[in-house]
PDB file of C-alpha atoms and ligand atoms in Angstrom:
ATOM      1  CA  UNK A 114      33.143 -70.890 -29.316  1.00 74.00           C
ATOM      2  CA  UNK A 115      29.135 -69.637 -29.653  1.00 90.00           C
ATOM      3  CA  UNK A 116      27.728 -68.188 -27.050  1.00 96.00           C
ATOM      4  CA  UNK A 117      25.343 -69.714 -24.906  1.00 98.00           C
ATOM      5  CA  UNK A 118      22.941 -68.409 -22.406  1.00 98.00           C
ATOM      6  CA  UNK A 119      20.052 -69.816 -20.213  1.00 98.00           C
ATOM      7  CA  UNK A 120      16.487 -68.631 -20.220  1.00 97.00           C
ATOM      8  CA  UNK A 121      13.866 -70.453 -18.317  1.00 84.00           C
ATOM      9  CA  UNK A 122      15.371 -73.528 -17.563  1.00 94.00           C
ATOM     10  CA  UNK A 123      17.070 -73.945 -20.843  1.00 97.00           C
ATOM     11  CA  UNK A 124      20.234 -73.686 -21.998  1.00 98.00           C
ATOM     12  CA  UNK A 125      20.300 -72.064 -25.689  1.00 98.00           C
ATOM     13  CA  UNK A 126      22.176 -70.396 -28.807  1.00 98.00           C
ATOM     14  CA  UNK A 127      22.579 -66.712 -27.723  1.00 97.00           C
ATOM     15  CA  UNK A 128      21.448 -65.420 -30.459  1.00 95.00           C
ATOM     16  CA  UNK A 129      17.902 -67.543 -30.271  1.00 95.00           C
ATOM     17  CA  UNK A 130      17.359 -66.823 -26.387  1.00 97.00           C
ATOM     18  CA  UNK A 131      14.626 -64.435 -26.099  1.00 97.00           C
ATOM     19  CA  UNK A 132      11.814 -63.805 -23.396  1.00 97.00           C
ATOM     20  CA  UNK A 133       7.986 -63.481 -23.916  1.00 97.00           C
ATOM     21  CA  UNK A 134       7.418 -59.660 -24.562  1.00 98.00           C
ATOM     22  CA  UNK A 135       4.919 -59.623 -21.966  1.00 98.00           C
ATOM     23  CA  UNK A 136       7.614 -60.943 -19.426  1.00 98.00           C
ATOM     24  CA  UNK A 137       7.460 -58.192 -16.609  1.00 98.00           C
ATOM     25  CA  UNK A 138      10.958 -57.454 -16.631  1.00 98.00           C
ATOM     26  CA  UNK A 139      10.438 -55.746 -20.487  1.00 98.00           C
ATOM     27  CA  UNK A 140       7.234 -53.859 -19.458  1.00 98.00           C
ATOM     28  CA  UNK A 141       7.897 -52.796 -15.873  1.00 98.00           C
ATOM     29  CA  UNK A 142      11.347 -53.474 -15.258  1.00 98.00           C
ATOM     30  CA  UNK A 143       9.778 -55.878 -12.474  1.00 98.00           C
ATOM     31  CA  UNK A 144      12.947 -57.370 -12.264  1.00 98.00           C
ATOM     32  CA  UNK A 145      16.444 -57.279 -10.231  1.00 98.00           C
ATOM     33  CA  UNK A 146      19.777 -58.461 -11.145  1.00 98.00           C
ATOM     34  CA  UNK A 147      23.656 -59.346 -10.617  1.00 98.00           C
ATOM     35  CA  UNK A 148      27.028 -59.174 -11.865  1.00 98.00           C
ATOM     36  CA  UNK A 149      29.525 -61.735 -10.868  1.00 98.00           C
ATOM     37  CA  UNK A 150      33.213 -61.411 -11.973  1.00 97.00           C
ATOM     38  CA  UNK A 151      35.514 -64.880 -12.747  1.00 97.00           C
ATOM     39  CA  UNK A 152      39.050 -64.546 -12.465  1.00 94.00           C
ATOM     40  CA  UNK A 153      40.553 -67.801 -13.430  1.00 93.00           C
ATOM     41  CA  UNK A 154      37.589 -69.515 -13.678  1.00 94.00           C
ATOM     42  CA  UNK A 155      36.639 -68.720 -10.379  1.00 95.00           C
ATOM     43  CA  UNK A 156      33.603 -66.999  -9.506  1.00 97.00           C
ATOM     44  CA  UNK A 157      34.512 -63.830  -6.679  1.00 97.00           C
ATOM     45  CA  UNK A 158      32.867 -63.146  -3.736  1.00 97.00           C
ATOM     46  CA  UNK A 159      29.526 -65.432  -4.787  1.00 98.00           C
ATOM     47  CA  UNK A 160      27.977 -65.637  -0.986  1.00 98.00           C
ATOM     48  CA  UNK A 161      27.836 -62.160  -0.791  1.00 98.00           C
ATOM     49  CA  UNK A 162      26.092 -61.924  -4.774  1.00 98.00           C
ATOM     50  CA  UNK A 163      23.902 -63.947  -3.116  1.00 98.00           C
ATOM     51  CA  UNK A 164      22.915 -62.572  -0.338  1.00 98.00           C
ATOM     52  CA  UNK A 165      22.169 -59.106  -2.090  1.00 98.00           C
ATOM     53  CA  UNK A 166      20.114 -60.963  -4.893  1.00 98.00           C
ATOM     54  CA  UNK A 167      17.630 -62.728  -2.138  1.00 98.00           C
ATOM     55  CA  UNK A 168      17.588 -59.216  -0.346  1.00 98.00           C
ATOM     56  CA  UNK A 169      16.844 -57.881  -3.695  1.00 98.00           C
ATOM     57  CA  UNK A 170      14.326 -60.316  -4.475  1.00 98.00           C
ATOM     58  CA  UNK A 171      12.834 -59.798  -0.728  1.00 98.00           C
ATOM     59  CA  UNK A 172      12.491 -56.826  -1.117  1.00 98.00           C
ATOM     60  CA  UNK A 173      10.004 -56.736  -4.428  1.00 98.00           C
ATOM     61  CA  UNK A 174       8.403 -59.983  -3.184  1.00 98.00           C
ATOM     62  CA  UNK A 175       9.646 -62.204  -6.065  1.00 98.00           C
ATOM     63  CA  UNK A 176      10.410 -65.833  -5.203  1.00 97.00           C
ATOM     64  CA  UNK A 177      13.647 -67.033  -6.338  1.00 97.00           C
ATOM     65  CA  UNK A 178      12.853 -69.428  -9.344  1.00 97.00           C
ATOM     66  CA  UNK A 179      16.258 -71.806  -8.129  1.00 97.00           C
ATOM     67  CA  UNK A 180      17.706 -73.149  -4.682  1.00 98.00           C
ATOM     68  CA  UNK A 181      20.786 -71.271  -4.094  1.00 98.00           C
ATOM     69  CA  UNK A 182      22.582 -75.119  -4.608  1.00 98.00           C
ATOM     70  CA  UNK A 183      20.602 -75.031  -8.398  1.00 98.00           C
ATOM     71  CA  UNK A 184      21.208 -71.843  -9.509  1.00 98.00           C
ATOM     72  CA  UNK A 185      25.337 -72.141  -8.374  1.00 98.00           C
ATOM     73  CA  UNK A 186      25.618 -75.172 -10.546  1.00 98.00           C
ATOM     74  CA  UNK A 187      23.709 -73.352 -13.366  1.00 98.00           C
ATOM     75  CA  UNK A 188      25.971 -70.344 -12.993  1.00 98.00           C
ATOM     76  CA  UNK A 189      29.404 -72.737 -13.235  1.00 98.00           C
ATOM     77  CA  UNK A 190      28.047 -74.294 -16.298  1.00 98.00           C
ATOM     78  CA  UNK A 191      26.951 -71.114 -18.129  1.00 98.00           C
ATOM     79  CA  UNK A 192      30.509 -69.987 -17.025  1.00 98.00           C
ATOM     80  CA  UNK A 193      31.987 -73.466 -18.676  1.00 97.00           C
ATOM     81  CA  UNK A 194      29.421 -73.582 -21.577  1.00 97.00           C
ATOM     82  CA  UNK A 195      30.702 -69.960 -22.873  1.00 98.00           C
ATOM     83  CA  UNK A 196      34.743 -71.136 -22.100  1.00 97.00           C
ATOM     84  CA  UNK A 197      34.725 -67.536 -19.154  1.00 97.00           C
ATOM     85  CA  UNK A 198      37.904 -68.186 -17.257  1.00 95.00           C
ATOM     86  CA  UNK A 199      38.122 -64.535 -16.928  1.00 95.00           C
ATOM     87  CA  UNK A 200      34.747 -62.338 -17.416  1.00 96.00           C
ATOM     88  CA  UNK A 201      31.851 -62.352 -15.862  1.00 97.00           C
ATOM     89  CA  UNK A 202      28.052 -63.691 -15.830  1.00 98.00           C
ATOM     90  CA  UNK A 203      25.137 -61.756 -15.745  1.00 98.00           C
ATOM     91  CA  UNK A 204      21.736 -62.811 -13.604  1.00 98.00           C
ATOM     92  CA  UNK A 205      18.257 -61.688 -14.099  1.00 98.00           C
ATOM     93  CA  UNK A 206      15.258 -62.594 -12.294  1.00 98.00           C
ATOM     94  CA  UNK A 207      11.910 -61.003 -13.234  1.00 98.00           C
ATOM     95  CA  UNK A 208       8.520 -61.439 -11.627  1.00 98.00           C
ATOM     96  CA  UNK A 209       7.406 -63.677 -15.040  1.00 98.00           C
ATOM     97  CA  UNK A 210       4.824 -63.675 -17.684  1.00 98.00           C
ATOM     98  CA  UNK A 211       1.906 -61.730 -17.234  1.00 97.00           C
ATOM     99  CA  UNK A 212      -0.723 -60.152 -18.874  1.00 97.00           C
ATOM    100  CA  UNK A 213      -0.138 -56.413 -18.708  1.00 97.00           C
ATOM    101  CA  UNK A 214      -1.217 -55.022 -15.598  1.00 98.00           C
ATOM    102  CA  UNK A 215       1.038 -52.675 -12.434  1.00 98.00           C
ATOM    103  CA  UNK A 216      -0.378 -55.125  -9.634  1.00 98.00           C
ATOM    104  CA  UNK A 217       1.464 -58.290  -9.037  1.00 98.00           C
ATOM    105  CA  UNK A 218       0.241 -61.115 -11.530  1.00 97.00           C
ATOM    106  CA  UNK A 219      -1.701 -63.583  -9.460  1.00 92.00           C
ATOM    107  CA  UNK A 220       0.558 -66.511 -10.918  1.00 88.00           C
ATOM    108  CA  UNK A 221       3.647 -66.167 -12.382  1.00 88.00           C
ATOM    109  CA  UNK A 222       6.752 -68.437 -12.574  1.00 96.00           C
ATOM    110  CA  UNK A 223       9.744 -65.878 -12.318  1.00 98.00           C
ATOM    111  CA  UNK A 224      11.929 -65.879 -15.324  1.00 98.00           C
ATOM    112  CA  UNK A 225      15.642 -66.466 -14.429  1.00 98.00           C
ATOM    113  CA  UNK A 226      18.111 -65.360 -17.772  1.00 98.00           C
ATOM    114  CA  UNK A 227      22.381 -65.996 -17.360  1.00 98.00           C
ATOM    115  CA  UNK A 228      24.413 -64.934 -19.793  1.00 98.00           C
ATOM    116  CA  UNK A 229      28.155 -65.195 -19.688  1.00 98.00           C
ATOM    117  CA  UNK A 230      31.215 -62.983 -20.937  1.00 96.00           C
ATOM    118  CA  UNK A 231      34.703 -63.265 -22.103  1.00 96.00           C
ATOM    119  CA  UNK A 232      36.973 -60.080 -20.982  1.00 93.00           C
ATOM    120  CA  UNK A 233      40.336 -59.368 -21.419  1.00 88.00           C
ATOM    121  CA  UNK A 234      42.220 -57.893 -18.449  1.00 84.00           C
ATOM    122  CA  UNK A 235      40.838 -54.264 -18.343  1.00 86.00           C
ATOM    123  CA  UNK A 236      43.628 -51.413 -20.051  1.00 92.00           C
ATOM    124  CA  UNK A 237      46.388 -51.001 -17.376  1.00 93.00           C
ATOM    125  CA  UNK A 238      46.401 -47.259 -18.102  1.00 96.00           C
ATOM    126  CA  UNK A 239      43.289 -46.611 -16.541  1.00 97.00           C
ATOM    127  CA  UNK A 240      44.849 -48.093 -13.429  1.00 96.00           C
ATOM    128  CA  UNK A 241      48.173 -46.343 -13.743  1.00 97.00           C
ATOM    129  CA  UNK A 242      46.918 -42.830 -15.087  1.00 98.00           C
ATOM    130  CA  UNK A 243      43.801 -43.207 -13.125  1.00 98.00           C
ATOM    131  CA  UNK A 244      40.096 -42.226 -14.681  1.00 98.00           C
ATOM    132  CA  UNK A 245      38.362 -38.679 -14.936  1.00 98.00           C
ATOM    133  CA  UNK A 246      34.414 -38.209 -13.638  1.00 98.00           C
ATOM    134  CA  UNK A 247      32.055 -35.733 -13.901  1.00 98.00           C
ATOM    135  CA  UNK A 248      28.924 -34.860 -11.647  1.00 98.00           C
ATOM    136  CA  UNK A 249      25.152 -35.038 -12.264  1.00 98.00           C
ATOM    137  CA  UNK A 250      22.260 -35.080  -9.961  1.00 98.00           C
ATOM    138  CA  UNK A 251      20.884 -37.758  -8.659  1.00 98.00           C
ATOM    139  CA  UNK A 252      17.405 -38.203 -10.232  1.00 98.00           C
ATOM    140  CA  UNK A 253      16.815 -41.875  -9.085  1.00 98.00           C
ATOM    141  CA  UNK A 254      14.300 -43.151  -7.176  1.00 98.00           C
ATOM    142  CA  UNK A 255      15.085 -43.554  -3.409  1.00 98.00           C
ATOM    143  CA  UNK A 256      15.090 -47.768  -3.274  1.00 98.00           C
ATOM    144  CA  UNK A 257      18.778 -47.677  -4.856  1.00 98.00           C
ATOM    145  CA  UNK A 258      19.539 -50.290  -2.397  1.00 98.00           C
ATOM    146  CA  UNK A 259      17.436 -52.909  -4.632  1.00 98.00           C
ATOM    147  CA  UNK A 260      19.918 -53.953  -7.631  1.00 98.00           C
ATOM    148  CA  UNK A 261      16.745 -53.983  -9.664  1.00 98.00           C
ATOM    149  CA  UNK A 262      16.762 -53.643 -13.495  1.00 98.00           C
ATOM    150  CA  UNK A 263      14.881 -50.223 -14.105  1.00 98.00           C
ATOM    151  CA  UNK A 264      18.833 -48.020 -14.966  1.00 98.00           C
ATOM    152  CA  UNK A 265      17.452 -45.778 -16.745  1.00 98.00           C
ATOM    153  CA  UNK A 266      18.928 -42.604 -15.088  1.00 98.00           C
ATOM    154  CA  UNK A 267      22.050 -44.384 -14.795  1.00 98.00           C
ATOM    155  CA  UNK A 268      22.029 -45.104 -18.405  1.00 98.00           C
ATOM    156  CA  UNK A 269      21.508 -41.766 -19.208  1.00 98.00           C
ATOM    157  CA  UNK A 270      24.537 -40.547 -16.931  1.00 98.00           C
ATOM    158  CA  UNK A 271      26.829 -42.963 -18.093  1.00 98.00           C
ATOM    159  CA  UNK A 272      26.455 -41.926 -21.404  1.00 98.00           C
ATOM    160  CA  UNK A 273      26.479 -37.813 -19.946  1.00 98.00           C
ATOM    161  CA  UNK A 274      29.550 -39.290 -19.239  1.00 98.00           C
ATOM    162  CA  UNK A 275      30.927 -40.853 -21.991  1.00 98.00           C
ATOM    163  CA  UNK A 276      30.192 -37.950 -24.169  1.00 98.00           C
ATOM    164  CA  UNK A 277      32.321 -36.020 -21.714  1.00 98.00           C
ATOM    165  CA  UNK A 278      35.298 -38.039 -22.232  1.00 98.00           C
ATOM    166  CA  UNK A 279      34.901 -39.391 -18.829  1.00 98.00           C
ATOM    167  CA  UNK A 280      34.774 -42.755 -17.262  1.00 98.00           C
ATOM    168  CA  UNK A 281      31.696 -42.337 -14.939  1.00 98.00           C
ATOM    169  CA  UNK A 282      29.385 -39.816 -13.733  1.00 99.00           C
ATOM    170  CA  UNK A 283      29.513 -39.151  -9.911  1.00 99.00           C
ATOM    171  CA  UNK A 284      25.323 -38.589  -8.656  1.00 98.00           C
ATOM    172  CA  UNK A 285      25.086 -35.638  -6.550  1.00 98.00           C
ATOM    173  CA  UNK A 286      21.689 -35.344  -4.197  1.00 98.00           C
ATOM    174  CA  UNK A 287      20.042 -32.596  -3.467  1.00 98.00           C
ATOM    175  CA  UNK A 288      22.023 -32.096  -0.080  1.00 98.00           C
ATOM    176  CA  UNK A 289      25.223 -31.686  -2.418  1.00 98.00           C
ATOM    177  CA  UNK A 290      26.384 -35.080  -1.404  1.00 98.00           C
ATOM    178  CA  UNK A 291      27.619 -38.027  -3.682  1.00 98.00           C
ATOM    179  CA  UNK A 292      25.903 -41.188  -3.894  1.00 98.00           C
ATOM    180  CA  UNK A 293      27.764 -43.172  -6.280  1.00 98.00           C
ATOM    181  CA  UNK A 294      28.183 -43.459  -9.637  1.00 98.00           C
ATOM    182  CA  UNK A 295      26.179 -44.785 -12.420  1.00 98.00           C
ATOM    183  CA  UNK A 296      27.930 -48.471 -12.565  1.00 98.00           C
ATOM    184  CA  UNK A 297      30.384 -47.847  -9.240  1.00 98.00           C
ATOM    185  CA  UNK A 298      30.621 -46.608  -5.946  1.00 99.00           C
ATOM    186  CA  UNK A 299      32.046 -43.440  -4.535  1.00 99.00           C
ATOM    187  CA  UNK A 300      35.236 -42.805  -2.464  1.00 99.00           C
ATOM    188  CA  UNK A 301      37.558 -40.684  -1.340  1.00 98.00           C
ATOM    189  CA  UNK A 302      40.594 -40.094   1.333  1.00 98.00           C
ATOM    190  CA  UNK A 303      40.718 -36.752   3.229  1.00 98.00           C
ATOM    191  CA  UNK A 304      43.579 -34.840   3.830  1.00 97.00           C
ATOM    192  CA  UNK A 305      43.865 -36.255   6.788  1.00 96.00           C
ATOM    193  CA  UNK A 306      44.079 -39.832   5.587  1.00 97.00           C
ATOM    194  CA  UNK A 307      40.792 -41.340   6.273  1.00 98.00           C
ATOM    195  CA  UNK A 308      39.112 -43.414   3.503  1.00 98.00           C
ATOM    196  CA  UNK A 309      35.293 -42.183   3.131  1.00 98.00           C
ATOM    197  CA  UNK A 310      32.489 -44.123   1.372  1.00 99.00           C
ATOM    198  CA  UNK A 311      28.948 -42.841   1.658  1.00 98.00           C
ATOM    199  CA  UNK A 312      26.233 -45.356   3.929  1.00 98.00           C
ATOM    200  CA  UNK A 313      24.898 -48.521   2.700  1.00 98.00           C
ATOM    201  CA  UNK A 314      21.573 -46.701   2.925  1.00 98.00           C
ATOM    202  CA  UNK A 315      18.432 -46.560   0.445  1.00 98.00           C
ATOM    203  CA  UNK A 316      20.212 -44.021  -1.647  1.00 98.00           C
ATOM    204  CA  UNK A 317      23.298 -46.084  -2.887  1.00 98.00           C
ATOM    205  CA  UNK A 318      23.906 -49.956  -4.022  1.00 98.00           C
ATOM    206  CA  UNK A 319      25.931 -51.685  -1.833  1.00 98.00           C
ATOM    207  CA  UNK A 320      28.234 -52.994  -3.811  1.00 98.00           C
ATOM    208  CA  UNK A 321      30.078 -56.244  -3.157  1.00 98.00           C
ATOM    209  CA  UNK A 322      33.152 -54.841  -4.176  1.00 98.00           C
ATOM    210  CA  UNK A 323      32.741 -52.077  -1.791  1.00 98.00           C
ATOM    211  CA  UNK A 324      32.210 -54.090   1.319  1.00 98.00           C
ATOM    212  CA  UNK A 325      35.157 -56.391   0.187  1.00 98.00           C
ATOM    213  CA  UNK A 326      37.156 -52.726  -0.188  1.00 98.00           C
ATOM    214  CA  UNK A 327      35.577 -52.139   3.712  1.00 98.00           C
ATOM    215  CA  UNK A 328      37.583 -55.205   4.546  1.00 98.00           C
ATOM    216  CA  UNK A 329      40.707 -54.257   2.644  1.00 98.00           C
ATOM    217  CA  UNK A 330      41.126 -50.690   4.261  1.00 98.00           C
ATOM    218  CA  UNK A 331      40.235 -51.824   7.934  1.00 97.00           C
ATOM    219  CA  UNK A 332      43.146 -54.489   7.575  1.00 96.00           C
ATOM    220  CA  UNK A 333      45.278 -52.083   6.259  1.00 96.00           C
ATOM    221  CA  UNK A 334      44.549 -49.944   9.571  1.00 97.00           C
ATOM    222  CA  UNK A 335      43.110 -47.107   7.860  1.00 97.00           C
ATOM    223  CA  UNK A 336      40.707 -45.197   9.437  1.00 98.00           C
ATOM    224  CA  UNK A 337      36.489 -45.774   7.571  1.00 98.00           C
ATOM    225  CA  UNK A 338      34.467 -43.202   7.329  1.00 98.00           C
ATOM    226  CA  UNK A 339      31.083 -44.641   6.310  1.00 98.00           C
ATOM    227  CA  UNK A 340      29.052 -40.963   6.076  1.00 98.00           C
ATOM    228  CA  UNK A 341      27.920 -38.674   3.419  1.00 98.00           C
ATOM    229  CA  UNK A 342      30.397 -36.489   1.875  1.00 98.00           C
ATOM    230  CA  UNK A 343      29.956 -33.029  -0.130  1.00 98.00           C
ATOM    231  CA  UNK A 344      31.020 -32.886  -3.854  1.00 98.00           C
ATOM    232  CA  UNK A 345      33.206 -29.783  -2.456  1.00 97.00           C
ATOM    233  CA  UNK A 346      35.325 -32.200  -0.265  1.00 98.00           C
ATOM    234  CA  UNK A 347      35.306 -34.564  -3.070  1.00 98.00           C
ATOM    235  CA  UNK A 348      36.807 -31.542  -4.895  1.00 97.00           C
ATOM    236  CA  UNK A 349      39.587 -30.929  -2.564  1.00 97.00           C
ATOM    237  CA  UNK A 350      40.298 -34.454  -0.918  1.00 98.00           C
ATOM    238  CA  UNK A 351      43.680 -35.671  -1.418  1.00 98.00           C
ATOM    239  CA  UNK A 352      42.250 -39.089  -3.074  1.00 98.00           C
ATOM    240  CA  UNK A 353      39.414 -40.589  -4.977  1.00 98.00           C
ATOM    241  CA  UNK A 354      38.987 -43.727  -6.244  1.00 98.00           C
ATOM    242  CA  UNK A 355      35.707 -45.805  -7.588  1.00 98.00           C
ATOM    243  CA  UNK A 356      34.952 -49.501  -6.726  1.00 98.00           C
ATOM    244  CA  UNK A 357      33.223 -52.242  -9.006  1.00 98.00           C
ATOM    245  CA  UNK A 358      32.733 -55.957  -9.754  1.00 96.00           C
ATOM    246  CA  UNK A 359      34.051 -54.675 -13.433  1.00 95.00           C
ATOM    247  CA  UNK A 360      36.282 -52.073 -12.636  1.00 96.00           C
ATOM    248  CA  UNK A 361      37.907 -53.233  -9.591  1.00 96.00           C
ATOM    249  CA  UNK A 362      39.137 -49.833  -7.617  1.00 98.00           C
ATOM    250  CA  UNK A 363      40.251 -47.718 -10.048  1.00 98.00           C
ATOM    251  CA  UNK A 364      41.933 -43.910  -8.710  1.00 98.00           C
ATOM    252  CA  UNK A 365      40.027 -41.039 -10.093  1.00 98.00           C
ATOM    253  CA  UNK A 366      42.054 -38.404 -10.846  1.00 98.00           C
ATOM    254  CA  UNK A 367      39.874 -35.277 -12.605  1.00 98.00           C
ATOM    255  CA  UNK A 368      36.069 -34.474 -11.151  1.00 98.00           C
ATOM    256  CA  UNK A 369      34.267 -32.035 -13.832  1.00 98.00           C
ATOM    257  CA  UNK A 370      37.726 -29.123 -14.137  1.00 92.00           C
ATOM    258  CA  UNK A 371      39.582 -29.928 -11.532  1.00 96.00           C
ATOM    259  CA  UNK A 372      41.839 -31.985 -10.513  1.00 98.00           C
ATOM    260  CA  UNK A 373      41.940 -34.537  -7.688  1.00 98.00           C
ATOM    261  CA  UNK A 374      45.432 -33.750  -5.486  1.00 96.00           C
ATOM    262  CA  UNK A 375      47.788 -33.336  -8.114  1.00 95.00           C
ATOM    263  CA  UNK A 376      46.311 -34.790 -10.593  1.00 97.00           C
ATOM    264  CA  UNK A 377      48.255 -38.557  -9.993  1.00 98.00           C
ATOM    265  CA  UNK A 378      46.736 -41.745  -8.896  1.00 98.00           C
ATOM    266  CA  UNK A 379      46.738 -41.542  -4.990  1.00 97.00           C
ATOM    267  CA  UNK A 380      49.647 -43.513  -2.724  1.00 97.00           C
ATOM    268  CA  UNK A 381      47.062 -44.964  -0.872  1.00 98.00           C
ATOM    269  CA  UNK A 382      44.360 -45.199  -3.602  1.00 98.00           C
ATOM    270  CA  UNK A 383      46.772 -47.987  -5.394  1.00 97.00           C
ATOM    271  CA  UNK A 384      47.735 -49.681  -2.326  1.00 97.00           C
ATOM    272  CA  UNK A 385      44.130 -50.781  -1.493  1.00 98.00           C
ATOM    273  CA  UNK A 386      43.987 -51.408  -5.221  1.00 97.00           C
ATOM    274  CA  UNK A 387      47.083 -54.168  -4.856  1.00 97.00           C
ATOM    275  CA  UNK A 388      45.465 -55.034  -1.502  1.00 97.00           C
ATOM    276  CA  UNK A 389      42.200 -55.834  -2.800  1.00 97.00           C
ATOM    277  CA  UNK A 390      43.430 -57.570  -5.972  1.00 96.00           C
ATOM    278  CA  UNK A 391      45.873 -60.152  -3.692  1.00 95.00           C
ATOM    279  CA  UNK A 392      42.515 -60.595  -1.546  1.00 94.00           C
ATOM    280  CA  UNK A 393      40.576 -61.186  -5.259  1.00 89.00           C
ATOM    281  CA  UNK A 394      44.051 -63.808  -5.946  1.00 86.00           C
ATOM    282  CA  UNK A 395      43.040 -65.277  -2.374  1.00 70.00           C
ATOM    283  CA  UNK A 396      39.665 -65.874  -2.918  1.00 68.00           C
ATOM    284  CA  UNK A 397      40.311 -67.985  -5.610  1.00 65.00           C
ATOM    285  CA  UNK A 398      43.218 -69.580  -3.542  1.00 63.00           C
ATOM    286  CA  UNK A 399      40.696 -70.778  -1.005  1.00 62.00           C
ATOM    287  CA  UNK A 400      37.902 -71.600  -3.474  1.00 57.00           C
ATOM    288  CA  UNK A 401      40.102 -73.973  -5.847  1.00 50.00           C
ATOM    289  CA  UNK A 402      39.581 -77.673  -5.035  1.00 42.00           C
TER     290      UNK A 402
HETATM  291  N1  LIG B  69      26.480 -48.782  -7.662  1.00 92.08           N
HETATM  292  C1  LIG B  69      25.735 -49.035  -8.743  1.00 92.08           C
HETATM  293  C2  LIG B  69      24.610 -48.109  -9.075  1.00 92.08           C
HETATM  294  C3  LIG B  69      26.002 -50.149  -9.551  1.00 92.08           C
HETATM  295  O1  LIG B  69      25.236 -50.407 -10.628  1.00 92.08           O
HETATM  296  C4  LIG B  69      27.094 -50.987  -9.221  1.00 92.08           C
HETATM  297  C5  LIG B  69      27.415 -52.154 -10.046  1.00 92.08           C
HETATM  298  O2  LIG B  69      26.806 -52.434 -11.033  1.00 92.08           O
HETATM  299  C6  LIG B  69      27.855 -50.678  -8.084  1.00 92.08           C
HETATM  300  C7  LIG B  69      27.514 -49.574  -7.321  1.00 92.08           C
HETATM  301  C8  LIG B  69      29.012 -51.537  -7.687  1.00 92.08           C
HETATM  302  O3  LIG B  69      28.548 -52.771  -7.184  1.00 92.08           O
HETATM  303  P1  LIG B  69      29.452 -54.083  -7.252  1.00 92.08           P
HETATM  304  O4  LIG B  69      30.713 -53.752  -6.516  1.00 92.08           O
HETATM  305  O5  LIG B  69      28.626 -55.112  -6.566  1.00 92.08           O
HETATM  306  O6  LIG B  69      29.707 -54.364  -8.691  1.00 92.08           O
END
């Protein structure tokens, strides 16, 4: 089947779509984005996709170019168009085509761009054996609440990363406390069993996956722990784990030398994994017709 994406209103052969090169989004990175995961032809947790992509939006003043009722029909037939009954769909909206220039163009008609992706089921070892990370600082700017486009630093540390042998790299302020990672966020569970996940504040995304995980770990009756935590209790809590649209939760198990408890997935670590894939299984439960 050939891929098929949409660009400005159109639906075309992937390898023809293209943008204006004075679109905003390819000068400026005046643009914001989302990810949204289909299992089974389902598209997970949409509502709250949306509501970070018109908080997103709101945020850089960019009208969104489709009614929320639009631009779900356009996502399920980019999903159908490219056969993704498991993948997922990437949205962009940029500010438009403008003649070069910082200030906001006087008129322009945002550009909204899908794409959709075929996955296979991620490797089961990363679950099982769990994933390494190592630490960078955090050199991004301080509106990494906005899921905008400009991923530049976290290119660059995902590939820090990759060149490490490691999955992601954990950003470190300059208080010595992780953020997130590059793609992911940040957890861990203390010795004394509570499950810790920095603030939804500027200096992190909050992902959807992470307030779904929220949800998970408060049914399971653990105790939250929404604050800042130090890469040295990182270091020496008893579990870590990462959260994504992509990734799921995934257990980390190494961060830089050393090892996270013993060096095992974490107990609890892969029962909010089960838990939040059976809440994943029931989403789609209650979506299907
Ligand atoms: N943090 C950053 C910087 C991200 O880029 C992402 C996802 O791309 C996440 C966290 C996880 O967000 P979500 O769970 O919505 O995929």
């Amino acid at each position: 089947m050939s891929r098929i994406a949409y660009v400005a209103g159109q639906y075309v052969p992937h390898a023809q779509a293209a943008v204006h090169i004075e679109d905003r989004g390819f000068q400026f990175a005046d643009g914001v984005y989302e990810v949204i995961a289909v299992r089974d032809g389902h598209l997970i947790d949409e509502e709250p996709h949306f509501q970070r992509l018109h908080r997103s939006l709101g945020e850089l003043r960019i009208a969104p170019p489709l009614a929320d009722a639009a631009l779900k029909i356009v996502l399920r037939e980019i999903a159908r168009r490219n056969g993704v009954d498991r993948g997922s769909i990437y949205l962009q909206i940029t500010r438009g085509v403008a003649p070069r220039d910082h200030a906001f163009p006087k008129a322009a008609k945002p550009t909204l761009v899908l794409t959709a992706r075929r996955a296979r089921p991620p490797d089961p070892r990363l679950a099982e054996e769990g994933v390494a990370v190592i630490t960078i600082p955090d050199i991004r700017w301080q509106r990494c609440d906005i899921k905008s486009v400009a991923l530049l630093p976290n290119v660059l540390g995902k590939q820090q990363a990759r060149e490490a042998g490691a999955f992601e790299a954990w950003q470190v302020d300059a208080d010595g406390h992780v953020t997130e990672g590059t793609s992911s966020n940040a957890w861990i569970v203390t010795r004394d069993g509570a499950v810790v996940t920095h603030p939804a504040n500027h200096a992190i995304l909050n992902g959807v996956t992470r307030l779904a995980l929220i949800d998970v770990v408060k049914r399971a009756g653990c105790r939250l722990e929404e604050r800042p935590f130090t890469l040295a209790e990182a270091k020496s809590a008893r579990e870590a784990f990462l959260t994504s649209t992509t990734s799921d939760l995934l257990p980390v198990v190494r961060i830089d030398d050393a090892p996270v408890g013993n060096g095992n997935p974490g107990l609890l670590s892969q029962k909010l994994r089960a838990a939040y894939l059976a809440r994943v299984g029931l989403a789609h439960a209650a979506a299907a017709p």
